[in-house]
mmCIF file of C-alpha atoms and ligand atoms in Angstrom:
data_model
loop_
_atom_site.group_PDB
_atom_site.id
_atom_site.type_symbol
_atom_site.label_atom_id
_atom_site.label_comp_id
_atom_site.label_asym_id
_atom_site.label_seq_id
_atom_site.Cartn_x
_atom_site.Cartn_y
_atom_site.Cartn_z
ATOM 1 C CA MET A 27 0.000 0.000 0.000
ATOM 2 C CA ILE A 28 1.396 3.378 -1.083
ATOM 3 C CA SER A 29 -0.135 6.338 0.690
ATOM 4 C CA PHE A 30 0.347 9.883 -0.455
ATOM 5 C CA GLU A 31 -0.832 13.303 0.633
ATOM 6 C CA TYR A 32 -0.476 16.875 -0.603
ATOM 7 C CA ALA A 33 -0.662 20.320 0.962
ATOM 8 C CA PRO A 34 -0.065 23.972 0.023
ATOM 9 C CA LEU A 35 3.100 25.823 1.047
ATOM 10 C CA VAL A 36 2.857 29.633 0.857
ATOM 11 C CA LEU A 37 6.242 31.217 0.141
ATOM 12 C CA GLN A 38 6.881 34.961 0.582
ATOM 13 C CA PHE A 39 9.392 36.687 -1.698
ATOM 14 C CA ARG A 40 12.151 38.731 -0.051
ATOM 15 C CA HIS A 41 11.413 41.415 -2.687
ATOM 16 C CA PRO A 42 8.425 41.632 -5.047
ATOM 17 C CA PHE A 43 9.579 39.514 -8.004
ATOM 18 C CA GLY A 44 9.009 40.801 -11.542
ATOM 19 C CA ILE A 45 9.509 39.351 -15.016
ATOM 20 C CA SER A 46 8.290 40.671 -18.380
ATOM 21 C CA ARG A 47 4.786 39.217 -17.743
ATOM 22 C CA TRP A 48 3.992 40.059 -14.102
ATOM 23 C CA THR A 49 5.144 40.962 -10.565
ATOM 24 C CA ARG A 50 4.317 38.830 -7.500
ATOM 25 C CA THR A 51 4.894 39.092 -3.728
ATOM 26 C CA GLU A 52 4.182 35.468 -2.828
ATOM 27 C CA THR A 53 3.695 32.092 -4.478
ATOM 28 C CA THR A 54 2.038 28.868 -3.355
ATOM 29 C CA SER A 55 3.785 25.536 -3.919
ATOM 30 C CA VAL A 56 2.255 22.105 -3.693
ATOM 31 C CA ILE A 57 4.094 19.672 -1.391
ATOM 32 C CA VAL A 58 3.548 15.932 -1.956
ATOM 33 C CA ARG A 59 4.494 13.187 0.490
ATOM 34 C CA VAL A 60 4.632 9.525 -0.517
ATOM 35 C CA ILE A 61 4.751 7.008 2.347
ATOM 36 C CA HIS A 62 5.491 3.305 2.000
ATOM 37 C CA ASP A 63 7.380 0.743 4.069
ATOM 38 C CA GLY A 64 8.102 3.281 6.815
ATOM 39 C CA ILE A 65 9.908 5.625 4.381
ATOM 40 C CA GLU A 66 8.573 9.066 3.439
ATOM 41 C CA GLY A 67 9.451 10.708 0.133
ATOM 42 C CA ILE A 68 8.813 14.430 -0.362
ATOM 43 C CA GLY A 69 8.468 16.526 -3.510
ATOM 44 C CA GLU A 70 7.413 20.043 -4.464
ATOM 45 C CA GLY A 71 5.839 21.668 -7.491
ATOM 46 C CA SER A 72 5.354 25.345 -8.244
ATOM 47 C CA PRO A 73 2.134 25.919 -10.233
ATOM 48 C CA ASN A 74 2.912 28.292 -13.104
ATOM 49 C CA PRO A 75 0.291 30.803 -14.314
ATOM 50 C CA ARG A 76 2.032 30.783 -17.751
ATOM 51 C CA TYR A 77 0.720 27.230 -18.194
ATOM 52 C CA GLY A 78 -2.703 27.849 -16.636
ATOM 53 C CA GLU A 79 -1.768 26.332 -13.286
ATOM 54 C CA ARG A 80 -2.672 27.420 -9.748
ATOM 55 C CA TYR A 81 -2.457 25.581 -6.437
ATOM 56 C CA ASP A 82 -6.173 24.747 -6.678
ATOM 57 C CA SER A 83 -5.783 23.159 -10.118
ATOM 58 C CA ALA A 84 -2.765 21.147 -8.914
ATOM 59 C CA ALA A 85 -4.726 19.921 -5.876
ATOM 60 C CA ALA A 86 -7.741 19.032 -8.044
ATOM 61 C CA PHE A 87 -5.444 16.969 -10.266
ATOM 62 C CA LEU A 88 -3.759 15.179 -7.341
ATOM 63 C CA ARG A 89 -7.188 14.343 -5.883
ATOM 64 C CA GLN A 90 -7.735 12.076 -8.916
ATOM 65 C CA VAL A 91 -4.495 10.131 -8.416
ATOM 66 C CA ASP A 92 -4.985 6.598 -7.057
ATOM 67 C CA LEU A 93 -1.784 4.632 -6.437
ATOM 68 C CA SER A 94 -3.542 1.504 -5.118
ATOM 69 C CA GLY A 95 -2.649 -0.398 -8.310
ATOM 70 C CA PHE A 96 1.098 -0.035 -7.695
ATOM 71 C CA ILE A 97 3.249 -2.160 -5.406
ATOM 72 C CA SER A 98 6.137 0.223 -4.724
ATOM 73 C CA PRO A 99 7.019 3.925 -5.223
ATOM 74 C CA ALA A 100 10.202 2.613 -6.860
ATOM 75 C CA ASP A 101 8.101 1.925 -9.982
ATOM 76 C CA ILE A 102 8.616 5.517 -11.073
ATOM 77 C CA GLU A 103 8.241 4.809 -14.830
ATOM 78 C CA GLY A 104 4.974 2.943 -14.300
ATOM 79 C CA ILE A 105 3.466 5.428 -11.880
ATOM 80 C CA MET A 106 4.385 8.479 -13.978
ATOM 81 C CA ALA A 107 3.036 6.889 -17.177
ATOM 82 C CA TYR A 108 -0.272 6.404 -15.322
ATOM 83 C CA VAL A 109 -0.180 9.947 -13.906
ATOM 84 C CA ASP A 110 0.646 11.529 -17.307
ATOM 85 C CA ALA A 111 -2.298 9.706 -18.879
ATOM 86 C CA LEU A 112 -4.788 10.954 -16.248
ATOM 87 C CA ALA A 113 -5.002 14.494 -17.648
ATOM 88 C CA PRO A 114 -2.939 16.866 -19.801
ATOM 89 C CA GLY A 115 -0.904 19.657 -18.206
ATOM 90 C CA GLU A 116 -0.634 20.184 -14.436
ATOM 91 C CA TRP A 117 3.135 19.785 -14.789
ATOM 92 C CA SER A 118 3.897 21.142 -11.333
ATOM 93 C CA ALA A 119 1.576 18.648 -9.606
ATOM 94 C CA LYS A 120 3.192 15.864 -11.634
ATOM 95 C CA ALA A 121 6.662 17.203 -10.750
ATOM 96 C CA ALA A 122 5.802 17.196 -7.040
ATOM 97 C CA LEU A 123 4.676 13.567 -7.151
ATOM 98 C CA ASP A 124 7.590 12.495 -9.387
ATOM 99 C CA SER A 125 10.110 14.150 -7.032
ATOM 100 C CA ALA A 126 8.527 12.461 -4.001
ATOM 101 C CA LEU A 127 8.853 9.091 -5.766
ATOM 102 C CA HIS A 128 12.531 9.759 -6.558
ATOM 103 C CA ASP A 129 13.126 10.856 -2.960
ATOM 104 C CA TRP A 130 11.454 7.677 -1.669
ATOM 105 C CA TRP A 131 13.412 5.455 -4.088
ATOM 106 C CA ALA A 132 16.850 6.844 -3.231
ATOM 107 C CA LYS A 133 16.018 6.894 0.495
ATOM 108 C CA SER A 134 15.038 3.220 0.236
ATOM 109 C CA LEU A 135 18.551 2.598 -1.141
ATOM 110 C CA GLY A 136 20.081 4.777 1.578
ATOM 111 C CA ILE A 137 21.957 6.994 -0.895
ATOM 112 C CA PRO A 138 21.601 10.450 -2.493
ATOM 113 C CA LEU A 139 19.512 10.452 -5.678
ATOM 114 C CA TYR A 140 22.426 11.287 -7.974
ATOM 115 C CA LYS A 141 24.284 8.197 -6.744
ATOM 116 C CA ALA A 142 21.166 6.102 -7.379
ATOM 117 C CA TRP A 143 21.341 7.472 -10.949
ATOM 118 C CA GLY A 144 24.949 6.266 -11.194
ATOM 119 C CA ILE A 145 26.560 9.724 -11.086
ATOM 120 C CA ALA A 146 29.812 9.334 -9.170
ATOM 121 C CA ALA A 147 30.564 12.916 -8.130
ATOM 122 C CA GLN A 148 29.044 16.376 -7.956
ATOM 123 C CA ASN A 149 30.044 18.999 -10.537
ATOM 124 C CA HIS A 150 29.508 21.968 -8.174
ATOM 125 C CA LEU A 151 28.233 24.340 -10.883
ATOM 126 C CA VAL A 152 28.087 28.032 -10.066
ATOM 127 C CA THR A 153 24.427 29.033 -9.918
ATOM 128 C CA SER A 154 23.253 32.311 -11.328
ATOM 129 C CA PHE A 155 21.314 34.653 -9.068
ATOM 130 C CA THR A 156 18.238 36.265 -10.598
ATOM 131 C CA ILE A 157 17.623 40.005 -10.660
ATOM 132 C CA GLY A 158 13.901 40.442 -11.371
ATOM 133 C CA ILE A 159 12.397 43.401 -13.228
ATOM 134 C CA ASP A 160 11.881 46.459 -11.035
ATOM 135 C CA THR A 161 12.850 50.098 -11.090
ATOM 136 C CA THR A 162 16.480 50.574 -12.067
ATOM 137 C CA GLU A 163 17.206 51.743 -8.495
ATOM 138 C CA VAL A 164 15.831 48.508 -6.987
ATOM 139 C CA MET A 165 17.600 46.354 -9.583
ATOM 140 C CA VAL A 166 20.853 48.078 -8.639
ATOM 141 C CA GLU A 167 20.092 47.382 -4.950
ATOM 142 C CA LYS A 168 19.432 43.715 -5.734
ATOM 143 C CA THR A 169 22.735 43.567 -7.621
ATOM 144 C CA ARG A 170 24.455 44.778 -4.443
ATOM 145 C CA GLU A 171 22.677 42.060 -2.423
ATOM 146 C CA ALA A 172 23.814 39.469 -4.972
ATOM 147 C CA ALA A 173 27.444 39.970 -3.878
ATOM 148 C CA PRO A 174 27.845 36.314 -2.712
ATOM 149 C CA TYR A 175 26.883 34.969 -6.148
ATOM 150 C CA GLY A 176 29.269 34.733 -9.082
ATOM 151 C CA ILE A 177 26.839 34.970 -12.012
ATOM 152 C CA LEU A 178 23.844 37.279 -12.440
ATOM 153 C CA LYS A 179 20.727 36.450 -14.419
ATOM 154 C CA VAL A 180 18.918 39.647 -15.313
ATOM 155 C CA LYS A 181 15.280 39.707 -16.385
ATOM 156 C CA VAL A 182 14.733 41.990 -19.399
ATOM 157 C CA GLY A 183 12.055 42.481 -22.029
ATOM 158 C CA THR A 184 10.801 45.983 -21.194
ATOM 159 C CA ASP A 185 11.550 49.335 -22.811
ATOM 160 C CA ARG A 186 14.077 50.002 -20.000
ATOM 161 C CA ASP A 187 16.470 47.164 -20.878
ATOM 162 C CA HIS A 188 19.330 49.451 -21.928
ATOM 163 C CA GLU A 189 19.146 51.524 -18.764
ATOM 164 C CA THR A 190 18.954 48.439 -16.532
ATOM 165 C CA ILE A 191 21.832 46.513 -18.068
ATOM 166 C CA ALA A 192 24.026 49.595 -18.256
ATOM 167 C CA ALA A 193 23.374 50.346 -14.560
ATOM 168 C CA ILE A 194 24.158 46.785 -13.456
ATOM 169 C CA ARG A 195 27.207 46.574 -15.749
ATOM 170 C CA SER A 196 28.573 49.772 -14.235
ATOM 171 C CA MET A 197 28.531 48.058 -10.791
ATOM 172 C CA THR A 198 30.013 44.659 -11.574
ATOM 173 C CA ASP A 199 32.084 42.746 -14.099
ATOM 174 C CA LYS A 200 30.471 39.403 -13.146
ATOM 175 C CA PRO A 201 29.117 37.252 -15.980
ATOM 176 C CA ILE A 202 25.558 38.363 -16.808
ATOM 177 C CA ARG A 203 22.973 36.058 -18.351
ATOM 178 C CA VAL A 204 19.798 37.623 -19.673
ATOM 179 C CA ASP A 205 16.247 36.274 -19.730
ATOM 180 C CA ALA A 206 13.775 38.083 -21.984
ATOM 181 C CA ASN A 207 10.856 35.762 -21.088
ATOM 182 C CA GLU A 208 9.406 36.169 -24.630
ATOM 183 C CA GLY A 209 9.573 39.950 -24.245
ATOM 184 C CA TRP A 210 10.877 40.958 -27.713
ATOM 185 C CA LYS A 211 8.138 40.776 -30.306
ATOM 186 C CA THR A 212 10.017 40.717 -33.624
ATOM 187 C CA LYS A 213 13.205 38.969 -34.726
ATOM 188 C CA GLU A 214 14.684 42.313 -35.813
ATOM 189 C CA GLU A 215 14.052 43.831 -32.373
ATOM 190 C CA ALA A 216 15.523 40.737 -30.710
ATOM 191 C CA LEU A 217 18.664 40.830 -32.877
ATOM 192 C CA ASP A 218 19.145 44.533 -32.181
ATOM 193 C CA ARG A 219 18.922 43.945 -28.407
ATOM 194 C CA ILE A 220 21.144 40.859 -28.523
ATOM 195 C CA GLU A 221 23.875 42.661 -30.466
ATOM 196 C CA TRP A 222 23.852 45.405 -27.864
ATOM 197 C CA LEU A 223 23.888 42.863 -25.004
ATOM 198 C CA ALA A 224 26.911 41.157 -26.600
ATOM 199 C CA SER A 225 28.735 44.490 -26.487
ATOM 200 C CA GLU A 226 27.953 44.633 -22.731
ATOM 201 C CA GLY A 227 29.638 41.268 -22.128
ATOM 202 C CA VAL A 228 26.460 39.209 -21.662
ATOM 203 C CA GLU A 229 27.075 35.425 -21.729
ATOM 204 C CA PHE A 230 23.793 34.169 -23.243
ATOM 205 C CA VAL A 231 20.140 35.067 -23.793
ATOM 206 C CA GLU A 232 17.144 33.025 -22.693
ATOM 207 C CA GLN A 233 13.869 32.931 -24.665
ATOM 208 C CA PRO A 234 14.215 36.152 -26.671
ATOM 209 C CA MET A 235 10.865 35.857 -28.468
ATOM 210 C CA PRO A 236 7.375 34.464 -27.856
ATOM 211 C CA ALA A 237 7.253 30.668 -27.920
ATOM 212 C CA ALA A 238 4.600 30.877 -30.665
ATOM 213 C CA GLN A 239 7.222 32.474 -32.959
ATOM 214 C CA LEU A 240 9.509 29.407 -32.957
ATOM 215 C CA ALA A 241 9.556 29.433 -36.788
ATOM 216 C CA GLU A 242 11.498 32.723 -36.709
ATOM 217 C CA MET A 243 14.175 31.436 -34.342
ATOM 218 C CA PRO A 244 16.466 29.757 -36.920
ATOM 219 C CA TRP A 245 16.820 33.209 -38.562
ATOM 220 C CA LEU A 246 17.815 34.674 -35.202
ATOM 221 C CA LYS A 247 20.110 31.784 -34.286
ATOM 222 C CA ALA A 248 22.008 32.186 -37.572
ATOM 223 C CA ARG A 249 22.717 35.863 -36.790
ATOM 224 C CA SER A 250 22.934 36.014 -32.984
ATOM 225 C CA PRO A 251 26.382 36.794 -31.552
ATOM 226 C CA LEU A 252 25.265 35.151 -28.262
ATOM 227 C CA PRO A 253 24.025 31.621 -27.502
ATOM 228 C CA LEU A 254 20.228 31.400 -27.289
ATOM 229 C CA ILE A 255 18.596 29.156 -24.673
ATOM 230 C CA ALA A 256 15.014 27.880 -24.997
ATOM 231 C CA ASP A 257 12.823 28.120 -21.915
ATOM 232 C CA GLU A 258 9.130 28.764 -22.685
ATOM 233 C CA ASN A 259 9.702 26.786 -25.929
ATOM 234 C CA CYS A 260 11.028 23.771 -24.045
ATOM 235 C CA GLY A 261 8.591 21.827 -21.910
ATOM 236 C CA ARG A 262 8.977 18.093 -22.394
ATOM 237 C CA LEU A 263 11.082 15.506 -24.204
ATOM 238 C CA HIS A 264 9.040 15.731 -27.417
ATOM 239 C CA ASP A 265 9.931 19.444 -27.710
ATOM 240 C CA VAL A 266 13.691 18.936 -27.680
ATOM 241 C CA ASP A 267 14.388 17.727 -31.234
ATOM 242 C CA ALA A 268 12.551 20.677 -32.795
ATOM 243 C CA LEU A 269 14.809 23.108 -30.902
ATOM 244 C CA GLN A 270 18.071 21.961 -32.478
ATOM 245 C CA ASP A 271 17.954 24.516 -35.333
ATOM 246 C CA ALA A 272 16.320 27.262 -33.303
ATOM 247 C CA PHE A 273 18.432 27.494 -30.145
ATOM 248 C CA HIS A 274 21.916 26.644 -28.847
ATOM 249 C CA GLY A 275 20.656 25.086 -25.638
ATOM 250 C CA ILE A 276 17.628 24.320 -23.489
ATOM 251 C CA ASN A 277 16.484 25.266 -20.010
ATOM 252 C CA ILE A 278 14.954 22.245 -18.272
ATOM 253 C CA LYS A 279 12.709 22.806 -15.260
ATOM 254 C CA ILE A 280 10.928 20.004 -13.455
ATOM 255 C CA ASP A 281 7.849 22.235 -13.193
ATOM 256 C CA LYS A 282 7.621 22.243 -17.004
ATOM 257 C CA SER A 283 8.698 18.656 -17.706
ATOM 258 C CA GLY A 284 6.466 17.113 -15.058
ATOM 259 C CA GLY A 285 9.403 15.874 -13.015
ATOM 260 C CA LEU A 286 12.894 14.441 -12.827
ATOM 261 C CA LEU A 287 12.188 11.313 -14.874
ATOM 262 C CA GLU A 288 11.292 13.362 -17.976
ATOM 263 C CA GLY A 289 13.848 16.069 -17.188
ATOM 264 C CA ARG A 290 16.690 13.551 -17.110
ATOM 265 C CA LYS A 291 15.636 12.106 -20.476
ATOM 266 C CA MET A 292 15.568 15.650 -21.904
ATOM 267 C CA ALA A 293 19.083 16.392 -20.660
ATOM 268 C CA LEU A 294 20.434 13.191 -22.191
ATOM 269 C CA ARG A 295 18.656 13.851 -25.534
ATOM 270 C CA ALA A 296 19.868 17.459 -25.671
ATOM 271 C CA ARG A 297 23.448 16.212 -25.242
ATOM 272 C CA GLU A 298 22.980 13.796 -28.154
ATOM 273 C CA LEU A 299 21.798 16.708 -30.325
ATOM 274 C CA GLY A 300 24.710 18.949 -29.342
ATOM 275 C CA LEU A 301 22.494 21.349 -27.400
ATOM 276 C CA SER A 302 23.798 22.773 -24.148
ATOM 277 C CA VAL A 303 21.800 22.071 -20.999
ATOM 278 C CA MET A 304 20.711 24.500 -18.331
ATOM 279 C CA ILE A 305 18.701 23.474 -15.280
ATOM 280 C CA GLY A 306 16.344 26.182 -14.104
ATOM 281 C CA CYS A 307 13.648 26.501 -11.495
ATOM 282 C CA MET A 308 10.589 28.342 -10.372
ATOM 283 C CA SER A 309 10.402 30.197 -7.058
ATOM 284 C CA SER A 310 10.274 27.313 -4.597
ATOM 285 C CA SER A 311 11.465 26.040 -1.268
ATOM 286 C CA SER A 312 14.645 23.968 -0.901
ATOM 287 C CA VAL A 313 12.663 20.812 -1.756
ATOM 288 C CA ALA A 314 12.216 21.580 -5.469
ATOM 289 C CA ILE A 315 15.591 23.288 -5.789
ATOM 290 C CA SER A 316 17.387 20.292 -4.244
ATOM 291 C CA ALA A 317 15.552 17.967 -6.648
ATOM 292 C CA ALA A 318 16.644 20.107 -9.604
ATOM 293 C CA ALA A 319 20.212 20.227 -8.267
ATOM 294 C CA HIS A 320 20.538 16.474 -8.883
ATOM 295 C CA LEU A 321 19.597 17.076 -12.543
ATOM 296 C CA ALA A 322 22.106 19.929 -12.683
ATOM 297 C CA LEU A 323 24.861 17.334 -12.279
ATOM 298 C CA LEU A 324 24.124 16.548 -15.967
ATOM 299 C CA ALA A 325 24.139 20.208 -17.043
ATOM 300 C CA ASP A 326 26.389 22.996 -18.309
ATOM 301 C CA TYR A 327 24.570 25.823 -16.546
ATOM 302 C CA ALA A 328 22.574 26.056 -13.325
ATOM 303 C CA ASP A 329 19.995 28.671 -12.484
ATOM 304 C CA LEU A 330 18.892 27.303 -9.127
ATOM 305 C CA ASP A 331 18.269 30.269 -6.907
ATOM 306 C CA GLY A 332 14.485 29.977 -6.468
ATOM 307 C CA HIS A 333 14.812 29.259 -2.744
ATOM 308 C CA LEU A 334 17.210 32.180 -2.228
ATOM 309 C CA LEU A 335 14.505 34.633 -3.360
ATOM 310 C CA VAL A 336 12.133 33.304 -0.677
ATOM 311 C CA GLY A 337 12.146 34.555 2.922
ATOM 312 C CA ASN A 338 10.323 31.714 4.701
ATOM 313 C CA ASP A 339 11.761 28.444 3.354
ATOM 314 C CA PRO A 340 10.845 25.775 5.955
ATOM 315 C CA TYR A 341 13.283 23.231 4.469
ATOM 316 C CA GLU A 342 17.033 22.916 4.137
ATOM 317 C CA GLY A 343 18.980 20.924 1.584
ATOM 318 C CA ILE A 344 21.011 22.230 -1.339
ATOM 319 C CA LEU A 345 23.689 24.673 -0.196
ATOM 320 C CA VAL A 346 25.302 27.493 -2.123
ATOM 321 C CA GLN A 347 28.955 27.685 -1.022
ATOM 322 C CA ASP A 348 31.119 30.362 -2.673
ATOM 323 C CA GLY A 349 28.345 30.549 -5.284
ATOM 324 C CA ARG A 350 28.632 26.810 -6.048
ATOM 325 C CA LEU A 351 25.863 24.255 -5.608
ATOM 326 C CA VAL A 352 26.642 21.593 -3.014
ATOM 327 C CA LEU A 353 24.239 18.777 -2.207
ATOM 328 C CA PRO A 354 24.415 17.404 1.345
ATOM 329 C CA ASP A 355 25.372 13.752 1.712
ATOM 330 C CA TRP A 356 21.840 12.817 2.820
ATOM 331 C CA PRO A 357 19.740 10.056 1.228
ATOM 332 C CA GLY A 358 17.124 10.905 -1.395
ATOM 333 C CA LEU A 359 16.782 14.490 -2.609
ATOM 334 C CA GLY A 360 18.794 15.563 0.437
ATOM 335 C CA VAL A 361 16.206 17.726 2.175
ATOM 336 C CA GLN A 362 14.823 17.952 5.693
ATOM 337 C CA LEU A 363 12.718 20.347 7.729
ATOM 338 C CA ARG A 364 14.809 23.205 9.089
ATOM 339 C CA ALA A 365 15.585 22.697 12.787
HETATM 340 MG MG1 LIG B 422 13.438 31.712 -18.235
#
């Protein structure tokens, strides 16, 4: 008998968090616990309004899930195939359950998840730290607060991009990655902005144009002086092949892929296609960020700061030491309730 339960977790942002689409002060995650054989696995999903998700829709989906036909949470492939077939979408609810299954499985083996996957050692990637859209003054203040982090990820896609980047660049020579979140509406506008960003020493650009304009991306890729990383265009495994001619790399998030099982397959496929791999996140507690940090051991870039933007994280797990991601040597995802 596998029992599982779910509950909301309301997370408050340290600062109101803005991207090209919206600004928020708090976000509600869904926490899933899977219990079997005296072992509890935990997972978290962050419902994303971009994909029509809210906590209530995630909970309504999880209410339909019945695991009585499965013998063990270790049957992750079987359980997730059943869960995927129940209803389309609700990726964050699926990610929460998938992560709880992975946590349970690796805990049952008594080892960290990455070791259960056969990864021998951690790569200790430097994570970027995200500067959300705000007034230039506040973005400059956030840049100051980001002193412990070695790479900045700056949200752009408004008519103040030049002012913002110039202000941040005047304060620091750290690598800057830029995320337009679909904010530039034509390929000509995107190319103009990217050429300017290259002159400011930006490392790469995430999702320059709306996902619906994928057909225009090969034009942009052929001309862009900077690598282009797909985010809103890259949800699941079946998206990856179509991105080879349009982008240089992909941003995998468990809240888009529906979990670690799919995310890991995407990372391996991207490698086969010669695409670089970035592991990103939503704003979450340490549960989801620790889960993603195991995937980041297969990646070139990590953007796993979602828990650092939150002021009331009840969990501890992944650490950021000298800007580098370090997973504790605990079984499973490596998370526990903060003492
Ligand atoms: Mg992004």
